[in-house]
Amino acid sequence: MSRVLVIGCGGVASVAIHKICQVSDVFTDLCIASRTVSKCDVLAEELKGNTKTNITTAKVDADNTDEVIALINKFKPDVVLNVALPYQDLTIMDACLACKVPYVDTANYECEDTDNPEWRKVYEERCKRLGFTAYFDYSWQWAYREKYKEAGITGLLGTGFDPGVTSVFTAYAQKHYFDEIHTIDILDCNGGDHGYPFATNFNPEINLREVSAPGSYWEDGHWVEIPPMSIKREYDFEGVGMKDMYLLHHEEIEALAANIPHVKRIRFFMTFGQSYLTHMKCLENVGMLRTDPVEFNGQQIVPIQFLKALLPDPASLGPRTVGKTNIGCIFTGIKDGKERKIYIYNVCDHQECYREVGSQAISYTTGVPAMIGTMLVAKGVWNKPGVFTTDEFDPDPYMDALNKYGLPWKVDENPVLVD
Ligand code: NDP
């Protein structure tokens, strides 16, 4: 019997909202709010008649905390799910804090304008102190821990697939399979083909920023940073086959390094085809990935935002994408004095996702865990005042929900390791 406010109505939100509407006994009332309210209205119309959840829509500029506060006061949600962009994380967290409503998201805070001098100063200090240069990190949101604790509300960060499910897999491995986890390799393989020469599977701006940045991994208590795409491995994925994968910086490494005792190394690999990398390098070389405004014909434009307008909308890839994803974590460590290795993973089929909710598997594998995290918070199953990542709660109810709501997982007790 919960009221949920979902902010954002893009690819990931659409799946999360479809799933929320499948769980009407928990989510009795839903408000879909976004910058472009017409998108919310279209989705609401599509779902009405197929769900018992009461759906309303609203227009909100989530960059404006007061607007979010006004909306929360009007709709009175029991939980807010932020599936807008990482740029809005702090404004929405502020609004939830002001109204004492639990907050849930799928990606950690990034500053939209990386030339903003105030943000830049903090960022440069952090680069020096921690040793990685990604534009995103948890420090901004972890700064809300005490405030959320005092307010008695839960802040659940990063409940997508990676981060999100990968951290739940880690908590599950820690609870049921290991006395000590020593290494974690997170593997994100997308074997899908959408038929376009170049398109991104989720928001292009966020995606291209992430993959064009230096890679980094955690080893022996510190970060090791490497040039972009400079560590490449091949791996044979069930359901997909042999793929090239590259080491990237990824946000869950930061949380897992802080929270998993004994861990010696954490790496993140994502698969990319050669054509994707060639397109990206070319766009980068000509300046199209720049995030700072450029003057053009008397107007200020941000190249990466202009590029987004040219690329296919990730939400439109659903009908054309075929193939599977295979995402999971390889753990090595010790159990009862013996060495152990396991791979916990999910295989997801793009076309099956499309048939169920009208989206491809990348939105699906993010939107389903977004709903699950929100549901556990709404039901009070995951209820801890403060701000936490998904590895900091009991993984079992989340793992059960993955099986129930479309992302069944498996454990391979003899996986091939990544060298
Ligand atoms: P989209 O670009 O498809 O959707 C973003 C939505 O947010 C749009 O509806 C957009 O509105 C809305 N929005 C943007 N700015 C504002 C604003 N100021 N106020 C209100 N609404 C706003 O993105 P995705 O669905 O692909 O991604 C959503 C989130 O999921 C991102 O944070 C992304 O990083 C995260 N993600 C997480 C993953 C994980 O595994 N953890 C994997 C993939 C994505 P409009 O329609 O007007 O543009």
CSV table of C-alpha atoms and ligand atoms in Angstrom, one decimal:
chain,number,residue,atom,x,y,z
A,1,MET,CA,0.0,0.0,0.0
A,2,SER,CA,2.5,2.6,-1.1
A,3,ARG,CA,2.6,5.8,-3.1
A,4,VAL,CA,5.6,6.1,-5.4
A,5,LEU,CA,6.8,9.2,-7.2
A,6,VAL,CA,9.0,8.4,-10.2
A,7,ILE,CA,11.1,11.3,-11.6
A,8,GLY,CA,12.2,10.9,-15.2
A,9,CYS,CA,10.4,9.2,-18.1
A,10,GLY,CA,13.2,7.9,-20.4
A,11,GLY,CA,14.3,4.4,-21.3
A,12,VAL,CA,15.1,3.2,-17.8
A,13,ALA,CA,12.1,4.9,-16.2
A,14,SER,CA,9.7,3.3,-18.7
A,15,VAL,CA,10.8,-0.2,-17.7
A,16,ALA,CA,10.7,0.7,-13.9
A,17,ILE,CA,7.2,2.1,-14.4
A,18,HIS,CA,6.0,-1.0,-16.3
A,19,LYS,CA,7.3,-3.1,-13.5
A,20,ILE,CA,5.8,-0.9,-10.8
A,21,CYS,CA,2.4,-1.4,-12.5
A,22,GLN,CA,2.9,-5.2,-12.3
A,23,VAL,CA,3.2,-5.0,-8.5
A,24,SER,CA,0.0,-3.1,-7.8
A,25,ASP,CA,-0.5,-4.7,-4.4
A,26,VAL,CA,2.7,-2.8,-3.2
A,27,PHE,CA,2.5,0.3,-5.5
A,28,THR,CA,-1.2,1.4,-5.2
A,29,ASP,CA,-0.5,4.9,-6.5
A,30,LEU,CA,2.1,6.2,-8.9
A,31,CYS,CA,2.9,9.7,-10.1
A,32,ILE,CA,5.2,9.9,-13.2
A,33,ALA,CA,6.9,13.3,-13.3
A,34,SER,CA,9.4,14.6,-15.7
A,35,ARG,CA,10.6,17.6,-17.6
A,36,THR,CA,8.5,16.7,-20.7
A,37,VAL,CA,5.1,15.8,-19.3
A,38,SER,CA,3.8,14.7,-22.6
A,39,LYS,CA,6.1,11.6,-22.4
A,40,CYS,CA,4.6,10.8,-19.0
A,41,ASP,CA,1.1,11.2,-20.4
A,42,VAL,CA,1.7,8.8,-23.3
A,43,LEU,CA,3.1,6.1,-20.9
A,44,ALA,CA,0.3,6.6,-18.4
A,45,GLU,CA,-2.3,6.1,-21.2
A,46,GLU,CA,-0.5,3.0,-22.4
A,47,LEU,CA,-0.6,1.5,-18.9
A,48,LYS,CA,-4.0,2.5,-17.7
A,49,GLY,CA,-6.4,-0.4,-18.1
A,50,ASN,CA,-3.7,-3.0,-17.7
A,51,THR,CA,-2.9,-2.2,-14.1
A,52,LYS,CA,-4.6,-1.7,-10.7
A,53,THR,CA,-2.1,1.0,-9.8
A,54,ASN,CA,-3.6,4.5,-10.0
A,55,ILE,CA,-1.5,6.6,-12.3
A,56,THR,CA,-1.1,10.4,-12.4
A,57,THR,CA,1.5,12.6,-14.2
A,58,ALA,CA,3.2,15.9,-13.4
A,59,LYS,CA,5.6,18.3,-15.0
A,60,VAL,CA,8.7,18.9,-12.9
A,61,ASP,CA,12.1,20.5,-13.4
A,62,ALA,CA,14.2,18.3,-11.1
A,63,ASP,CA,17.1,20.7,-11.2
A,64,ASN,CA,14.9,22.9,-9.1
A,65,THR,CA,14.6,21.6,-5.5
A,66,ASP,CA,11.6,23.8,-4.7
A,67,GLU,CA,9.7,22.4,-7.6
A,68,VAL,CA,10.4,18.8,-6.4
A,69,ILE,CA,9.4,19.8,-2.8
A,70,ALA,CA,6.1,21.2,-4.1
A,71,LEU,CA,5.4,18.1,-6.0
A,72,ILE,CA,6.2,15.8,-3.1
A,73,ASN,CA,4.0,17.9,-0.8
A,74,LYS,CA,1.2,17.6,-3.4
A,75,PHE,CA,1.5,13.9,-4.2
A,76,LYS,CA,2.7,12.8,-0.7
A,77,PRO,CA,4.7,9.7,-1.9
A,78,ASP,CA,6.1,7.1,0.5
A,79,VAL,CA,9.2,6.8,-1.7
A,80,VAL,CA,10.8,8.8,-4.5
A,81,LEU,CA,12.5,6.9,-7.4
A,82,ASN,CA,14.9,9.1,-9.3
A,83,VAL,CA,15.4,7.8,-12.8
A,84,ALA,CA,16.1,11.2,-14.4
A,85,LEU,CA,19.8,11.9,-14.9
A,86,PRO,CA,22.7,11.8,-12.4
A,87,TYR,CA,22.8,15.6,-12.7
A,88,GLN,CA,19.6,15.8,-10.6
A,89,ASP,CA,20.6,13.4,-7.8
A,90,LEU,CA,21.5,16.2,-5.3
A,91,THR,CA,18.5,18.4,-5.9
A,92,ILE,CA,16.1,15.4,-5.5
A,93,MET,CA,18.0,14.2,-2.4
A,94,ASP,CA,17.6,17.7,-0.9
A,95,ALA,CA,13.9,17.7,-1.7
A,96,CYS,CA,13.4,14.2,-0.1
A,97,LEU,CA,15.4,15.4,3.0
A,98,ALA,CA,13.2,18.5,3.3
A,99,CYS,CA,10.0,16.3,3.1
A,100,LYS,CA,11.4,13.3,5.0
A,101,VAL,CA,10.7,10.9,2.2
A,102,PRO,CA,13.0,7.9,1.3
A,103,TYR,CA,15.1,8.4,-1.8
A,104,VAL,CA,16.2,5.8,-4.4
A,105,ASP,CA,18.3,6.2,-7.6
A,106,THR,CA,20.3,4.2,-10.1
A,107,ALA,CA,23.5,6.2,-10.7
A,108,ASN,CA,25.7,8.5,-8.6
A,109,TYR,CA,25.9,12.2,-8.9
A,110,GLU,CA,27.7,13.9,-11.8
A,111,CYS,CA,28.0,17.6,-12.4
A,112,GLU,CA,26.5,18.7,-15.7
A,113,ASP,CA,29.0,21.5,-16.3
A,114,THR,CA,32.4,20.1,-15.5
A,115,ASP,CA,33.9,23.6,-15.9
A,116,ASN,CA,31.8,24.9,-13.0
A,117,PRO,CA,34.7,26.3,-10.8
A,118,GLU,CA,33.1,25.4,-7.4
A,119,TRP,CA,32.6,21.8,-8.5
A,120,ARG,CA,36.0,21.7,-10.3
A,121,LYS,CA,37.9,22.7,-7.1
A,122,VAL,CA,36.3,19.8,-5.1
A,123,TYR,CA,36.8,17.4,-8.0
A,124,GLU,CA,40.5,18.3,-8.5
A,125,GLU,CA,41.2,17.8,-4.8
A,126,ARG,CA,39.4,14.5,-4.9
A,127,CYS,CA,41.4,13.3,-7.9
A,128,LYS,CA,44.6,14.0,-6.0
A,129,ARG,CA,43.4,12.4,-2.8
A,130,LEU,CA,41.8,9.2,-4.2
A,131,GLY,CA,43.8,8.8,-7.4
A,132,PHE,CA,41.0,8.4,-10.0
A,133,THR,CA,39.7,11.1,-12.3
A,134,ALA,CA,36.2,10.0,-13.2
A,135,TYR,CA,33.7,12.9,-13.1
A,136,PHE,CA,31.4,10.9,-10.8
A,137,ASP,CA,32.0,9.5,-7.3
A,138,TYR,CA,30.1,8.8,-4.2
A,139,SER,CA,31.5,11.6,-2.0
A,140,TRP,CA,28.7,14.1,-2.9
A,141,GLN,CA,25.9,11.6,-1.9
A,142,TRP,CA,27.7,10.1,1.1
A,143,ALA,CA,27.8,13.6,2.5
A,144,TYR,CA,24.1,13.2,3.1
A,145,ARG,CA,24.5,10.2,5.4
A,146,GLU,CA,24.2,12.0,8.7
A,147,LYS,CA,21.4,14.2,7.5
A,148,TYR,CA,19.4,11.2,6.3
A,149,LYS,CA,20.1,9.4,9.5
A,150,GLU,CA,18.9,12.3,11.6
A,151,ALA,CA,15.8,12.7,9.4
A,152,GLY,CA,15.1,8.9,9.9
A,153,ILE,CA,14.9,8.2,6.1
A,154,THR,CA,16.6,5.7,3.9
A,155,GLY,CA,18.6,6.8,0.9
A,156,LEU,CA,19.3,3.8,-1.5
A,157,LEU,CA,21.9,4.6,-4.1
A,158,GLY,CA,22.5,2.9,-7.4
A,159,THR,CA,19.9,0.2,-7.7
A,160,GLY,CA,20.3,-0.5,-11.4
A,161,PHE,CA,22.2,-3.5,-12.7
A,162,ASP,CA,25.7,-2.2,-12.5
A,163,PRO,CA,25.8,-0.5,-10.0
A,164,GLY,CA,23.0,-2.2,-8.2
A,165,VAL,CA,22.6,-6.0,-8.8
A,166,THR,CA,26.4,-6.4,-9.1
A,167,SER,CA,26.7,-5.1,-5.5
A,168,VAL,CA,23.8,-7.3,-4.3
A,169,PHE,CA,25.6,-10.3,-6.0
A,170,THR,CA,28.7,-9.3,-4.0
A,171,ALA,CA,26.7,-9.2,-0.7
A,172,TYR,CA,25.2,-12.6,-1.6
A,173,ALA,CA,28.5,-14.1,-2.3
A,174,GLN,CA,29.9,-12.8,0.9
A,175,LYS,CA,26.9,-14.1,2.9
A,176,HIS,CA,26.6,-17.6,1.3
A,177,TYR,CA,29.8,-18.5,-0.5
A,178,PHE,CA,32.9,-17.0,1.1
A,179,ASP,CA,34.6,-16.3,4.4
A,180,GLU,CA,36.8,-13.8,2.6
A,181,ILE,CA,36.4,-12.4,-0.9
A,182,HIS,CA,39.8,-11.6,-2.4
A,183,THR,CA,39.0,-10.5,-6.0
A,184,ILE,CA,35.9,-9.2,-7.8
A,185,ASP,CA,35.7,-8.9,-11.6
A,186,ILE,CA,32.5,-7.3,-12.7
A,187,LEU,CA,31.7,-8.3,-16.3
A,188,ASP,CA,29.1,-6.4,-18.4
A,189,CYS,CA,28.6,-8.0,-21.8
A,190,ASN,CA,26.1,-6.7,-24.3
A,191,GLY,CA,25.8,-9.1,-27.2
A,192,GLY,CA,22.9,-7.2,-28.7
A,193,ASP,CA,22.8,-5.8,-32.2
A,194,HIS,CA,20.5,-2.9,-33.1
A,195,GLY,CA,21.6,-2.6,-36.7
A,196,TYR,CA,22.7,1.1,-36.5
A,197,PRO,CA,26.3,2.0,-37.3
A,198,PHE,CA,26.5,3.8,-33.9
A,199,ALA,CA,24.0,4.2,-31.0
A,200,THR,CA,24.3,4.1,-27.2
A,201,ASN,CA,22.1,1.8,-25.1
A,202,PHE,CA,21.3,4.4,-22.5
A,203,ASN,CA,21.5,8.1,-22.3
A,204,PRO,CA,24.3,9.0,-24.8
A,205,GLU,CA,25.8,11.8,-22.8
A,206,ILE,CA,26.2,9.8,-19.6
A,207,ASN,CA,27.3,6.7,-21.6
A,208,LEU,CA,29.9,8.4,-23.7
A,209,ARG,CA,31.4,10.4,-20.8
A,210,GLU,CA,31.8,7.1,-18.9
A,211,VAL,CA,33.5,5.1,-21.7
A,212,SER,CA,35.8,7.8,-23.0
A,213,ALA,CA,37.3,8.4,-19.6
A,214,PRO,CA,40.4,6.8,-18.2
A,215,GLY,CA,39.9,3.3,-16.7
A,216,SER,CA,40.7,2.5,-13.1
A,217,TYR,CA,40.6,-0.4,-10.7
A,218,TRP,CA,41.1,-1.0,-7.0
A,219,GLU,CA,44.2,-3.0,-5.9
A,220,ASP,CA,45.8,-3.5,-2.5
A,221,GLY,CA,44.1,-0.5,-0.9
A,222,HIS,CA,44.4,2.1,-3.7
A,223,TRP,CA,43.2,3.1,-7.1
A,224,VAL,CA,45.3,2.3,-10.2
A,225,GLU,CA,44.4,4.6,-13.2
A,226,ILE,CA,45.1,3.6,-16.8
A,227,PRO,CA,44.5,5.4,-20.2
A,228,PRO,CA,41.0,4.8,-21.7
A,229,MET,CA,40.5,1.4,-23.2
A,230,SER,CA,44.1,0.3,-22.6
A,231,ILE,CA,43.4,-3.0,-20.8
A,232,LYS,CA,41.6,-5.4,-23.1
A,233,ARG,CA,40.6,-9.0,-22.4
A,234,GLU,CA,38.6,-11.7,-24.3
A,235,TYR,CA,35.9,-13.7,-22.6
A,236,ASP,CA,33.5,-16.4,-23.7
A,237,PHE,CA,30.1,-15.4,-22.3
A,238,GLU,CA,27.2,-17.9,-22.0
A,239,GLY,CA,24.4,-16.9,-24.4
A,240,VAL,CA,26.7,-14.5,-26.3
A,241,GLY,CA,30.0,-16.1,-27.2
A,242,MET,CA,33.5,-14.7,-27.4
A,243,LYS,CA,33.7,-10.9,-26.9
A,244,ASP,CA,36.4,-8.3,-26.4
A,245,MET,CA,36.0,-6.4,-23.2
A,246,TYR,CA,37.8,-3.3,-21.8
A,247,LEU,CA,38.6,-2.2,-18.3
A,248,LEU,CA,36.5,0.9,-17.2
A,249,HIS,CA,36.2,2.9,-14.1
A,250,HIS,CA,32.8,2.1,-12.5
A,251,GLU,CA,31.1,3.5,-9.5
A,252,GLU,CA,30.4,0.3,-7.6
A,253,ILE,CA,34.1,-0.3,-7.2
A,254,GLU,CA,34.3,2.7,-4.9
A,255,ALA,CA,31.5,1.4,-2.6
A,256,LEU,CA,32.6,-2.2,-2.7
A,257,ALA,CA,36.2,-1.3,-1.9
A,258,ALA,CA,34.9,0.6,1.2
A,259,ASN,CA,32.4,-2.1,2.3
A,260,ILE,CA,33.9,-5.6,1.5
A,261,PRO,CA,36.5,-6.6,4.1
A,262,HIS,CA,39.6,-8.5,2.8
A,263,VAL,CA,39.1,-7.5,-0.9
A,264,LYS,CA,42.4,-7.1,-2.7
A,265,ARG,CA,41.3,-6.3,-6.2
A,266,ILE,CA,38.1,-5.0,-7.9
A,267,ARG,CA,37.9,-4.5,-11.7
A,268,PHE,CA,35.1,-3.7,-14.1
A,269,PHE,CA,35.0,-4.8,-17.7
A,270,MET,CA,32.5,-3.9,-20.5
A,271,THR,CA,32.3,-5.4,-23.9
A,272,PHE,CA,32.6,-3.1,-27.0
A,273,GLY,CA,32.8,-3.9,-30.7
A,274,GLN,CA,35.5,-2.4,-32.9
A,275,SER,CA,33.0,-0.3,-34.8
A,276,TYR,CA,31.7,1.3,-31.6
A,277,LEU,CA,35.2,2.2,-30.5
A,278,THR,CA,36.2,3.6,-33.9
A,279,HIS,CA,33.1,5.9,-34.0
A,280,MET,CA,33.7,7.0,-30.4
A,281,LYS,CA,37.4,7.8,-31.0
A,282,CYS,CA,36.5,9.8,-34.1
A,283,LEU,CA,33.8,11.8,-32.2
A,284,GLU,CA,36.2,12.5,-29.4
A,285,ASN,CA,39.0,13.6,-31.8
A,286,VAL,CA,36.7,16.1,-33.5
A,287,GLY,CA,35.5,17.5,-30.2
A,288,MET,CA,31.9,16.1,-30.2
A,289,LEU,CA,32.3,14.6,-26.7
A,290,ARG,CA,33.1,18.0,-25.2
A,291,THR,CA,30.8,18.9,-22.2
A,292,ASP,CA,31.6,22.6,-22.1
A,293,PRO,CA,29.5,25.1,-24.1
A,294,VAL,CA,30.8,26.3,-27.5
A,295,GLU,CA,29.6,29.4,-29.3
A,296,PHE,CA,28.0,28.6,-32.6
A,297,ASN,CA,26.1,31.2,-34.7
A,298,GLY,CA,25.6,33.4,-31.7
A,299,GLN,CA,24.2,30.5,-29.6
A,300,GLN,CA,25.9,28.4,-26.9
A,301,ILE,CA,25.8,24.7,-27.6
A,302,VAL,CA,27.3,21.8,-25.7
A,303,PRO,CA,28.7,19.4,-28.3
A,304,ILE,CA,27.8,16.2,-26.5
A,305,GLN,CA,24.2,17.4,-26.0
A,306,PHE,CA,24.0,18.2,-29.7
A,307,LEU,CA,25.4,14.8,-30.5
A,308,LYS,CA,22.6,13.3,-28.3
A,309,ALA,CA,20.0,15.0,-30.5
A,310,LEU,CA,21.5,13.3,-33.6
A,311,LEU,CA,21.9,9.8,-32.2
A,312,PRO,CA,19.0,7.3,-32.1
A,313,ASP,CA,17.0,7.6,-28.9
A,314,PRO,CA,18.0,4.6,-26.7
A,315,ALA,CA,14.3,4.1,-25.9
A,316,SER,CA,13.7,3.5,-29.6
A,317,LEU,CA,16.2,0.6,-29.9
A,318,GLY,CA,13.8,-2.0,-28.5
A,319,PRO,CA,12.1,-3.3,-31.6
A,320,ARG,CA,15.4,-3.6,-33.5
A,321,THR,CA,17.8,-5.1,-30.9
A,322,VAL,CA,18.4,-8.8,-31.1
A,323,GLY,CA,20.8,-10.9,-28.9
A,324,LYS,CA,21.5,-11.3,-25.2
A,325,THR,CA,23.3,-9.6,-22.4
A,326,ASN,CA,25.3,-11.4,-19.8
A,327,ILE,CA,26.2,-9.4,-16.7
A,328,GLY,CA,27.7,-10.7,-13.5
A,329,CYS,CA,30.6,-10.9,-11.1
A,330,ILE,CA,33.4,-13.4,-10.8
A,331,PHE,CA,34.5,-13.8,-7.2
A,332,THR,CA,37.6,-15.5,-5.9
A,333,GLY,CA,38.4,-16.0,-2.2
A,334,ILE,CA,38.4,-18.5,0.7
A,335,LYS,CA,35.7,-20.7,2.2
A,336,ASP,CA,36.4,-23.0,5.2
A,337,GLY,CA,40.1,-22.6,4.5
A,338,LYS,CA,39.9,-23.6,0.8
A,339,GLU,CA,40.2,-21.5,-2.3
A,340,ARG,CA,36.9,-20.9,-4.1
A,341,LYS,CA,35.8,-19.1,-7.3
A,342,ILE,CA,32.3,-18.5,-8.6
A,343,TYR,CA,30.5,-16.4,-11.3
A,344,ILE,CA,27.0,-15.1,-10.4
A,345,TYR,CA,25.3,-13.7,-13.5
A,346,ASN,CA,22.1,-13.0,-15.4
A,347,VAL,CA,21.5,-13.6,-19.1
A,348,CYS,CA,18.8,-11.4,-20.6
A,349,ASP,CA,17.3,-11.5,-24.1
A,350,HIS,CA,16.7,-8.2,-25.8
A,351,GLN,CA,13.7,-9.4,-27.8
A,352,GLU,CA,12.0,-11.0,-24.7
A,353,CYS,CA,12.4,-7.7,-22.9
A,354,TYR,CA,10.8,-5.9,-25.8
A,355,ARG,CA,7.9,-8.3,-25.9
A,356,GLU,CA,7.2,-7.8,-22.2
A,357,VAL,CA,7.7,-4.1,-21.7
A,358,GLY,CA,8.6,-2.6,-25.1
A,359,SER,CA,12.3,-1.9,-24.2
A,360,GLN,CA,15.7,-3.4,-25.0
A,361,ALA,CA,17.6,-5.3,-22.4
A,362,ILE,CA,19.9,-2.5,-21.2
A,363,SER,CA,16.9,-0.4,-20.0
A,364,TYR,CA,15.3,-3.6,-18.7
A,365,THR,CA,18.3,-4.8,-16.7
A,366,THR,CA,18.3,-1.3,-15.1
A,367,GLY,CA,14.6,-0.7,-14.7
A,368,VAL,CA,13.7,-4.0,-13.0
A,369,PRO,CA,16.3,-3.5,-10.2
A,370,ALA,CA,15.2,0.1,-9.9
A,371,MET,CA,11.7,-1.2,-9.2
A,372,ILE,CA,13.0,-4.0,-6.8
A,373,GLY,CA,15.1,-1.5,-4.7
A,374,THR,CA,12.1,0.9,-4.5
A,375,MET,CA,9.8,-2.0,-3.6
A,376,LEU,CA,12.1,-3.2,-0.7
A,377,VAL,CA,12.3,0.4,0.6
A,378,ALA,CA,8.6,0.9,0.3
A,379,LYS,CA,7.8,-2.3,2.1
A,380,GLY,CA,10.3,-1.5,4.9
A,381,VAL,CA,12.3,-4.6,4.1
A,382,TRP,CA,15.3,-2.5,3.3
A,383,ASN,CA,14.9,0.3,5.9
A,384,LYS,CA,17.9,1.9,7.5
A,385,PRO,CA,18.1,5.6,8.2
A,386,GLY,CA,21.1,7.0,6.3
A,387,VAL,CA,22.5,6.7,2.8
A,388,PHE,CA,23.6,3.3,1.5
A,389,THR,CA,24.5,1.3,-1.6
A,390,THR,CA,22.9,-2.0,-2.4
A,391,ASP,CA,25.7,-4.1,-0.9
A,392,GLU,CA,24.9,-2.8,2.6
A,393,PHE,CA,21.5,-4.6,3.0
A,394,ASP,CA,20.5,-8.2,3.3
A,395,PRO,CA,20.8,-9.5,-0.3
A,396,ASP,CA,18.4,-12.4,0.0
A,397,PRO,CA,15.0,-10.6,-0.6
A,398,TYR,CA,16.6,-8.8,-3.5
A,399,MET,CA,17.9,-12.0,-5.0
A,400,ASP,CA,14.5,-13.6,-4.7
A,401,ALA,CA,12.8,-10.6,-6.3
A,402,LEU,CA,15.3,-10.8,-9.3
A,403,ASN,CA,14.1,-14.3,-9.9
A,404,LYS,CA,10.5,-13.3,-9.6
A,405,TYR,CA,10.5,-10.1,-11.6
A,406,GLY,CA,12.4,-11.1,-14.8
A,407,LEU,CA,16.1,-11.2,-14.1
A,408,PRO,CA,16.8,-14.8,-12.9
A,409,TRP,CA,20.4,-15.4,-12.0
A,410,LYS,CA,22.7,-18.4,-11.9
A,411,VAL,CA,25.9,-19.4,-10.0
A,412,ASP,CA,28.7,-21.1,-12.0
A,413,GLU,CA,31.0,-22.8,-9.4
A,414,ASN,CA,33.9,-23.3,-11.8
A,415,PRO,CA,34.2,-20.2,-14.0
A,416,VAL,CA,37.1,-19.3,-16.3
A,417,LEU,CA,38.9,-16.5,-14.6
A,418,VAL,CA,40.0,-13.2,-16.3
A,419,ASP,CA,43.8,-12.8,-16.3
B,1,NDP,P1,17.1,9.0,-20.6
B,1,NDP,O1,17.8,10.1,-21.2
B,1,NDP,O2,16.4,8.1,-21.5
B,1,NDP,O3,15.9,9.6,-19.6
B,1,NDP,C1,16.2,10.6,-18.7
B,1,NDP,C2,14.8,11.2,-18.3
B,1,NDP,O4,15.1,12.2,-17.3
B,1,NDP,C3,14.1,11.9,-19.4
B,1,NDP,O5,12.7,11.6,-19.3
B,1,NDP,C4,14.4,13.3,-19.2
B,1,NDP,O6,13.3,14.2,-19.6
B,1,NDP,C5,14.4,13.4,-17.7
B,1,NDP,N1,15.0,14.5,-17.2
B,1,NDP,C6,16.3,15.0,-17.5
B,1,NDP,N2,16.5,16.2,-16.9
B,1,NDP,C7,15.5,16.4,-16.1
B,1,NDP,C8,15.1,17.5,-15.2
B,1,NDP,N3,15.9,18.5,-15.0
B,1,NDP,N4,13.9,17.4,-14.6
B,1,NDP,C9,13.1,16.3,-14.8
B,1,NDP,N5,13.3,15.3,-15.6
B,1,NDP,C10,14.5,15.4,-16.3
B,1,NDP,O7,18.0,8.3,-19.6
B,1,NDP,P2,18.0,6.7,-19.2
B,1,NDP,O8,16.6,6.3,-19.0
B,1,NDP,O9,18.8,6.0,-20.2
B,1,NDP,O10,18.9,6.7,-17.9
B,1,NDP,C11,18.2,7.1,-16.6
B,1,NDP,C12,19.2,6.9,-15.5
B,1,NDP,O11,19.6,5.6,-15.4
B,1,NDP,C13,20.5,7.7,-15.6
B,1,NDP,O12,20.8,8.3,-14.4
B,1,NDP,C14,21.5,6.7,-16.0
B,1,NDP,O13,22.8,7.0,-15.6
B,1,NDP,C15,21.0,5.5,-15.2
B,1,NDP,N6,21.5,4.2,-15.6
B,1,NDP,C16,21.9,3.3,-14.7
B,1,NDP,C17,22.4,2.1,-15.1
B,1,NDP,C18,22.7,1.1,-14.0
B,1,NDP,O14,22.9,-0.1,-14.3
B,1,NDP,N7,22.9,1.4,-12.8
B,1,NDP,C19,22.4,1.6,-16.5
B,1,NDP,C20,21.8,2.6,-17.4
B,1,NDP,C21,21.4,3.8,-17.0
B,1,NDP,P3,13.2,14.7,-21.2
B,1,NDP,O15,12.3,13.6,-21.8
B,1,NDP,O16,12.6,16.0,-21.1
B,1,NDP,O17,14.6,14.7,-21.7
